[in-house]
Coordinates of N, CA, C and O in Angstrom, one line a residue:
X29 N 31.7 118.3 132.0 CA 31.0 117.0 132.1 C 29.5 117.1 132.0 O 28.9 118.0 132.4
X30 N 29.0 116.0 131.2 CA 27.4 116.1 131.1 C 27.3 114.7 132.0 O 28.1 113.8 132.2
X31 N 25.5 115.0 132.3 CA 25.5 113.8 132.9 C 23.7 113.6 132.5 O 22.7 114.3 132.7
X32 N 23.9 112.6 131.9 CA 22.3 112.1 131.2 C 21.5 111.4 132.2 O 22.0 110.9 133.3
X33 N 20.4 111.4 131.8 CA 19.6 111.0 133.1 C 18.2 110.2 131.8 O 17.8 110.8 130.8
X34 N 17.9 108.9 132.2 CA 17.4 108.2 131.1 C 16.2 108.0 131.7 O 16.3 107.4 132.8
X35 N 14.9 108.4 131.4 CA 13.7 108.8 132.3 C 12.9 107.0 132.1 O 13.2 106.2 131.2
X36 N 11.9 106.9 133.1 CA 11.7 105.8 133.5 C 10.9 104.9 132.5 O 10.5 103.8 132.7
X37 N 10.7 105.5 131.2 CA 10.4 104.4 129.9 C 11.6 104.3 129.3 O 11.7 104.6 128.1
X38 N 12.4 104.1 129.9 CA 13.2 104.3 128.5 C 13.9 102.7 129.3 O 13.6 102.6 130.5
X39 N 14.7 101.5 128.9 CA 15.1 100.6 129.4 C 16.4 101.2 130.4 O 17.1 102.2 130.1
X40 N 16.6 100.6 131.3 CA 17.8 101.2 132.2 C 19.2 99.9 131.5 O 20.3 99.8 131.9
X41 N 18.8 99.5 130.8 CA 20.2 98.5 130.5 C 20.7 99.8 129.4 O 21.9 99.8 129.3
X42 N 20.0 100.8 128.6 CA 20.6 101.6 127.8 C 21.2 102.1 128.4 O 22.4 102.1 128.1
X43 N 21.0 102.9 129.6 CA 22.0 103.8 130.4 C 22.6 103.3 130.6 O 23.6 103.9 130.2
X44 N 22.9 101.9 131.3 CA 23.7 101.2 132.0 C 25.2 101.4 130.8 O 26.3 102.0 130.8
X45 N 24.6 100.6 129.9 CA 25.4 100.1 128.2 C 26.3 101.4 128.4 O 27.4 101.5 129.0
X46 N 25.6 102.5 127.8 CA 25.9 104.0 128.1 C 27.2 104.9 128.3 O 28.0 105.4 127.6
X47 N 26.9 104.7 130.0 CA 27.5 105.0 131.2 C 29.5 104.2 130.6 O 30.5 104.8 130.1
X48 N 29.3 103.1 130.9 CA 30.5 102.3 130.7 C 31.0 102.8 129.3 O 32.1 102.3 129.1
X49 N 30.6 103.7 128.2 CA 31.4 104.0 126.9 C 31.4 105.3 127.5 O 32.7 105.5 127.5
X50 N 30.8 106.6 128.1 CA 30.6 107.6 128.2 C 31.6 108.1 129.7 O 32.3 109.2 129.7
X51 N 31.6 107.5 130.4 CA 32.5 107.4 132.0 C 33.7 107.3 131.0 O 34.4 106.5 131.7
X52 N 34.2 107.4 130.4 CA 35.9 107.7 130.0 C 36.0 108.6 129.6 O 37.1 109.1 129.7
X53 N 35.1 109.4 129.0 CA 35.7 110.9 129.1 C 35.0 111.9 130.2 O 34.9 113.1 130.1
X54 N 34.5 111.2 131.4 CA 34.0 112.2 132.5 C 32.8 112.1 132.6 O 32.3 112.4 133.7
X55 N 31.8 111.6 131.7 CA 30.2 112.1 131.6 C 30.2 110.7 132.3 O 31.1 109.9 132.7
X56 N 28.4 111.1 132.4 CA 27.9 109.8 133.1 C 26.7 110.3 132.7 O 26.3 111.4 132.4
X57 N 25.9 108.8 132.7 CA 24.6 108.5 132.4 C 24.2 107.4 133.1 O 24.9 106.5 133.5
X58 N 22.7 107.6 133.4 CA 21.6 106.8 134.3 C 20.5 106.7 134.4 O 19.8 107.6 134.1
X59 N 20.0 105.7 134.7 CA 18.4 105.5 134.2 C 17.9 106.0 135.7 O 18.4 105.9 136.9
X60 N 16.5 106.7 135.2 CA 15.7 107.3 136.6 C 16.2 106.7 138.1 O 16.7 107.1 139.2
X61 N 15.6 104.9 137.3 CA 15.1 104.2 138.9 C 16.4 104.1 139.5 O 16.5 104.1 140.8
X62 N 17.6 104.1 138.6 CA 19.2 104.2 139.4 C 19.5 105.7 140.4 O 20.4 105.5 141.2
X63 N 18.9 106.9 140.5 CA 19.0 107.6 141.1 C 17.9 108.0 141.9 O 18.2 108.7 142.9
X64 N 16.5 107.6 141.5 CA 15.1 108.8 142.4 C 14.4 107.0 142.3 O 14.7 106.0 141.6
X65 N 13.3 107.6 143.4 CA 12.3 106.0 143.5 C 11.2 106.5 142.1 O 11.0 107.5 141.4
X66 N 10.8 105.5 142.0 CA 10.4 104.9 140.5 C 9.2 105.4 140.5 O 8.9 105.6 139.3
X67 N 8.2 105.8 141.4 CA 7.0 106.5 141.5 C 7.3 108.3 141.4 O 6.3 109.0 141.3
X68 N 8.7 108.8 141.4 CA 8.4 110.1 141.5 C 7.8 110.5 140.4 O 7.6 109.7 139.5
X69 N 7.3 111.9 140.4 CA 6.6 112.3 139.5 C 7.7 113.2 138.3 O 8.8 113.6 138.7
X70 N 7.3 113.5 137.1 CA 8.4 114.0 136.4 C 8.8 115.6 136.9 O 9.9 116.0 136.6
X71 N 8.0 116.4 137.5 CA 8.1 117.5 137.5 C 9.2 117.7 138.6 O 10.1 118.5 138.5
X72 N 8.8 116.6 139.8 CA 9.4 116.6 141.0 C 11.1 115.9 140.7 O 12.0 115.8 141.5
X73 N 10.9 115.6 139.4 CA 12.7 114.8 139.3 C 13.4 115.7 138.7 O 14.6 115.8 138.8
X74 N 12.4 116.6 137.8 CA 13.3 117.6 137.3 C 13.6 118.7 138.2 O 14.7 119.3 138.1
X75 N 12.8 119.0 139.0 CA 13.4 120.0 140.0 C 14.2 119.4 140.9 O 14.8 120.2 141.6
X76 N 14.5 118.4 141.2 CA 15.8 117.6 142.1 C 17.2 117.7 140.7 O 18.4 118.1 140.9
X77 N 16.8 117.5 139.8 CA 18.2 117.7 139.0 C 18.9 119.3 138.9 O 20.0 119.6 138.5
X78 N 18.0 120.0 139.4 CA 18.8 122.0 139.9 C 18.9 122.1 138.6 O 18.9 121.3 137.7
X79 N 19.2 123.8 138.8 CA 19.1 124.5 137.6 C 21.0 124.5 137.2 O 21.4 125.4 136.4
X80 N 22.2 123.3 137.7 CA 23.4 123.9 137.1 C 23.7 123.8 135.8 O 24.8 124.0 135.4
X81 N 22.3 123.6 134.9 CA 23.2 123.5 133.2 C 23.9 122.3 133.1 O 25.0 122.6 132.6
X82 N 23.8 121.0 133.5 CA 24.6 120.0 132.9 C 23.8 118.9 132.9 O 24.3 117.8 132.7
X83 N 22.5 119.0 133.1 CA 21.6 117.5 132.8 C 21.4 117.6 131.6 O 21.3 118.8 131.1
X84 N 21.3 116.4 130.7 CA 20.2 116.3 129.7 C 19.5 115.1 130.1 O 20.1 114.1 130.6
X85 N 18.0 114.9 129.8 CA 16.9 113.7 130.3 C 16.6 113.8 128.9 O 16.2 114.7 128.2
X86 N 16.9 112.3 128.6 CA 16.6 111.1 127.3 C 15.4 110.2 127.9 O 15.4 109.4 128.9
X87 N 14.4 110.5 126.8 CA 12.6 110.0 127.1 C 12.2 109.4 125.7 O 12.7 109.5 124.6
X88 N 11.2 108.8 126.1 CA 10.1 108.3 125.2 C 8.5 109.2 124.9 O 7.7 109.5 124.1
X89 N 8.9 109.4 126.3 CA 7.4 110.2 126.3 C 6.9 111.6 125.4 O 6.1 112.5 125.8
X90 N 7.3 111.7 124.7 CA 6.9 112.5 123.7 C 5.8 113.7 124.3 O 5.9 114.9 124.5
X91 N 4.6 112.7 124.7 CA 3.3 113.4 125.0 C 3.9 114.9 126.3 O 3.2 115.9 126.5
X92 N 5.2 114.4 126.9 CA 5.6 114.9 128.1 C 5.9 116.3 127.6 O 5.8 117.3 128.3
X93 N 6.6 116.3 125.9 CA 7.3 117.8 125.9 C 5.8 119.0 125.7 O 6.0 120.2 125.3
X94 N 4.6 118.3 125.9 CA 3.7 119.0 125.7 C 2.6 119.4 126.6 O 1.5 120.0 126.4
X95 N 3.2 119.0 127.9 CA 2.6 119.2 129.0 C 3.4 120.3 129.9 O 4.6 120.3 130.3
X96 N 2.0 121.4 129.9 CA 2.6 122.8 130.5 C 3.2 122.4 131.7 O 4.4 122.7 131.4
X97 N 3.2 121.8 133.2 CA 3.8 121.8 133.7 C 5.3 120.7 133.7 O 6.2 121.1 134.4
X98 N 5.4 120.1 133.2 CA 6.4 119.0 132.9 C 7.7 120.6 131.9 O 8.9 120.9 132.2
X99 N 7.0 120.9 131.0 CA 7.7 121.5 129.8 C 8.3 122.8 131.2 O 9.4 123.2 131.4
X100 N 7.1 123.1 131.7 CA 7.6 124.7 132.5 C 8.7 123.8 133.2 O 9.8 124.3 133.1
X101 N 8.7 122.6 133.9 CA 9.8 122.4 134.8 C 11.3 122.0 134.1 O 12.4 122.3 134.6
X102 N 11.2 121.5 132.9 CA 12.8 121.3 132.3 C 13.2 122.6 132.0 O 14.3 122.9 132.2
X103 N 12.3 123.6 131.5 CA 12.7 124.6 131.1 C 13.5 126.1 132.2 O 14.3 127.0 131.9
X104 N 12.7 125.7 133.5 CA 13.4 126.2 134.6 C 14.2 126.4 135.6 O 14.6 127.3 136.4
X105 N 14.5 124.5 135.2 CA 15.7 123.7 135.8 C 16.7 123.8 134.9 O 17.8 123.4 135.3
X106 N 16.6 124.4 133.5 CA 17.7 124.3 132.8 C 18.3 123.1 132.2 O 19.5 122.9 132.0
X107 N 17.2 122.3 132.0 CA 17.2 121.0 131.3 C 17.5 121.0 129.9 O 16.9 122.0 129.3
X108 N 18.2 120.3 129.2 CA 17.9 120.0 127.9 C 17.5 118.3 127.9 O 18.1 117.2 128.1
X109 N 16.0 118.7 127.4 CA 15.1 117.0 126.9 C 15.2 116.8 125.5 O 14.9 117.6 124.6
X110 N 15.8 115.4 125.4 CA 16.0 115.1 123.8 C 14.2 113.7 124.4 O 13.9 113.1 125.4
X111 N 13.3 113.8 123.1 CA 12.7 112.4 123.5 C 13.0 111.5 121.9 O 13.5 111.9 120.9
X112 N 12.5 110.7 122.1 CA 12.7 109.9 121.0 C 11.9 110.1 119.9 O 10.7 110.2 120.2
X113 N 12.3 110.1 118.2 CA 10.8 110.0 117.5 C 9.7 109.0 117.4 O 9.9 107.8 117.6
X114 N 9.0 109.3 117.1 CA 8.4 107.7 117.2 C 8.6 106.9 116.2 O 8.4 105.7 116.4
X115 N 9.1 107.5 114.8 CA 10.0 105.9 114.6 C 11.1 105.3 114.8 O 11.5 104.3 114.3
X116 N 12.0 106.2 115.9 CA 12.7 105.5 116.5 C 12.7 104.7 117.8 O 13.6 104.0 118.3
X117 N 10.9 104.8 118.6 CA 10.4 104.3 119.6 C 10.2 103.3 119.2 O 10.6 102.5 120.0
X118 N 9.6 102.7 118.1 CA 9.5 101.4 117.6 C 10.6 100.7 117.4 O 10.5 99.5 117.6
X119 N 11.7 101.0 117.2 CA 13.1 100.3 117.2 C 13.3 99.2 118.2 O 12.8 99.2 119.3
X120 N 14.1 98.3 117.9 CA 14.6 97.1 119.0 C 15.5 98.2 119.7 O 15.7 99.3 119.1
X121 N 16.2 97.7 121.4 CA 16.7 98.1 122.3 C 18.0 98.7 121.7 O 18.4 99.8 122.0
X122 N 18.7 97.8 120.7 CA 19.8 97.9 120.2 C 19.9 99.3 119.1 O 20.6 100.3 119.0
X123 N 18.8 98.9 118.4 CA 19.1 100.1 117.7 C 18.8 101.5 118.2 O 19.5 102.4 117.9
X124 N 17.7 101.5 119.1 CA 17.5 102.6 120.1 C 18.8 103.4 120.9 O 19.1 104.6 121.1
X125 N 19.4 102.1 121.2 CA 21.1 102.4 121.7 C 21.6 103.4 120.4 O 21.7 104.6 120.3
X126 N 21.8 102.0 119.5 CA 22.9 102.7 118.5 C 22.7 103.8 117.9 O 23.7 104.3 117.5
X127 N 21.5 104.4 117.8 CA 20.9 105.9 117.1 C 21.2 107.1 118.6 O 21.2 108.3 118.4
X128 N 21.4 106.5 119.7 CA 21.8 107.2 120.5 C 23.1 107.8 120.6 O 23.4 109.0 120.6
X129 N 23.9 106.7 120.7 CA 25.4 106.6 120.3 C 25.8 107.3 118.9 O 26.8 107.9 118.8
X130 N 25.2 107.2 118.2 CA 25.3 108.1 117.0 C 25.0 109.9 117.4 O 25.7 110.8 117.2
X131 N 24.0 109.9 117.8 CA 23.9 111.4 118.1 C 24.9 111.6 119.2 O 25.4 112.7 119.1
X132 N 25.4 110.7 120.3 CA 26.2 111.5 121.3 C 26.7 112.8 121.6 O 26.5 113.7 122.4
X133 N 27.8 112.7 120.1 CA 28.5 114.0 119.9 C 27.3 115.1 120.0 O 27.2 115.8 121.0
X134 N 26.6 115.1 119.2 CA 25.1 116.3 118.9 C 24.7 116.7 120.2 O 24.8 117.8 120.6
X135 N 24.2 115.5 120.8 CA 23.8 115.4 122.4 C 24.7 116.8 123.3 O 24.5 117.9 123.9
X136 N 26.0 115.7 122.9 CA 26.6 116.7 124.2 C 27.2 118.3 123.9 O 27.5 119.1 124.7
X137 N 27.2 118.3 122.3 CA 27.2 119.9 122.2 C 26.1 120.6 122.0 O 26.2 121.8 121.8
X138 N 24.6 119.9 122.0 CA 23.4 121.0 122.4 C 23.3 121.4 123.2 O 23.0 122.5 123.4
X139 N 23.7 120.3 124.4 CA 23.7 120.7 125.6 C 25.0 122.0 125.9 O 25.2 122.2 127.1
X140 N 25.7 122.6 125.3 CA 26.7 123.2 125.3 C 26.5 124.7 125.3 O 27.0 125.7 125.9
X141 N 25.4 124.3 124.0 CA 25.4 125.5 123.2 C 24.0 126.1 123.7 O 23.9 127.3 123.8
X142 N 23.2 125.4 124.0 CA 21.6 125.7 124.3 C 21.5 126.1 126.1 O 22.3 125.5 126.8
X143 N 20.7 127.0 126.7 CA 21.1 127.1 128.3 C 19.9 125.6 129.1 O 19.8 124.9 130.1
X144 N 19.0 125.8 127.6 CA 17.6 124.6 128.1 C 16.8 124.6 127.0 O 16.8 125.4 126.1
X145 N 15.9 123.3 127.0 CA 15.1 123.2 125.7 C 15.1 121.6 125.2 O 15.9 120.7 125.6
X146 N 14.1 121.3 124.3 CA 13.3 120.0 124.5 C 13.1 120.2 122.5 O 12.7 121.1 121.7
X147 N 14.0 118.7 122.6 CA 14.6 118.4 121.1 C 13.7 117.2 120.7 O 12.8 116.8 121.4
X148 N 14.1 116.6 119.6 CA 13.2 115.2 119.2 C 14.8 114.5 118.6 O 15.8 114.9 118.0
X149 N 14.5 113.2 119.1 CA 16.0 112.6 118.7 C 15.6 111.7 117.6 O 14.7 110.9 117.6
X150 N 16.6 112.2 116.1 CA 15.2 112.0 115.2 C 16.2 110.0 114.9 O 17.2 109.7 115.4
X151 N 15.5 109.2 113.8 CA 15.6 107.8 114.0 C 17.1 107.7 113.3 O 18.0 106.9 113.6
X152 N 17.0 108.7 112.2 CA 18.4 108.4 111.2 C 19.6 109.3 111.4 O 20.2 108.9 112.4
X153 N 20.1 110.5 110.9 CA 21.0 110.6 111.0 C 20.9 112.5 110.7 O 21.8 113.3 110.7
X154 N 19.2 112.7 110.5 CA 18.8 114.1 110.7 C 19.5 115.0 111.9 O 20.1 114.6 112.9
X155 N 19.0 116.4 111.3 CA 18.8 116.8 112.6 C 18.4 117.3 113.6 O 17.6 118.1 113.3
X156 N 18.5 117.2 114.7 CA 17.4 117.2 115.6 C 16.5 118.8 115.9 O 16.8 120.0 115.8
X157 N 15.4 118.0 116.1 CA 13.9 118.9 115.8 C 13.7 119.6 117.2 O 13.7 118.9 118.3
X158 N 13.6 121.1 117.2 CA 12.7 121.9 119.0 C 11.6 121.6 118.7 O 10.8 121.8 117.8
X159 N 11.7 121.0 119.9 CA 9.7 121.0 120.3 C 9.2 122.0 120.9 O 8.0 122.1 121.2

């Protein structure tokens, strides 16, 4: 089972959307403010998600996979971070979804295959880029 965790830019109706296609085969997905209060800081949410190898955290924040302590904490917790490209941040809600839903499969066997590590979720049908 994976269980996605959709960090606090990203809209929580995508997780929600998500969740309800994803919960039939076991996984689950959620937006930040559905599990931690809405002020935590990112370092502090990644170290609440533990090192068991089954998170992945879906972001916007781009600027985040580039910040030493943010990057040191997914990478110690055993996170795998997909964030968005930025021409898929410009996307309406829907397509943002749908380009999500399209990678799913990709999603959930990086997370399989990788122990941790911070990807770019690219807009079309590429493949996805290490940051």
């Amino acid at each position: 089972m994976v269980k996605v965790l959709f960090d606090h830019n990203m809209p929580p109706a995508i997780a929600r959307a998500i969740h309800e296609l994803v919960r039939l085969d076991g996984h689950e997905a959620c937006a930040l403010r559905d599990r931690f209060d809405p002020s935590i800081s990112d370092v502090d949410y990644f170290d609440s998600l533990g090192s068991r190898g089954e998170w992945v955290v879906i972001s916007k924040d781009l600027k985040n996979s580039r910040k030493r302590a943010e990057r040191a904490a997914i990478l110690r917790n055993r996170l795998v971070a997909f964030y968005l490209s930025p021409a898929l941040q410009k996307k309406s809600i829907h397509q943002q979804t749908a380009s999500i839903l399209w990678h799913w499969e990709g999603i959930l066997q990086q997370r399989v295959i990788v122990d941790r590590g911070l990807f770019q979720l690219p807009e079309n049908k590429a493949r996805f880029r290490q940051l």
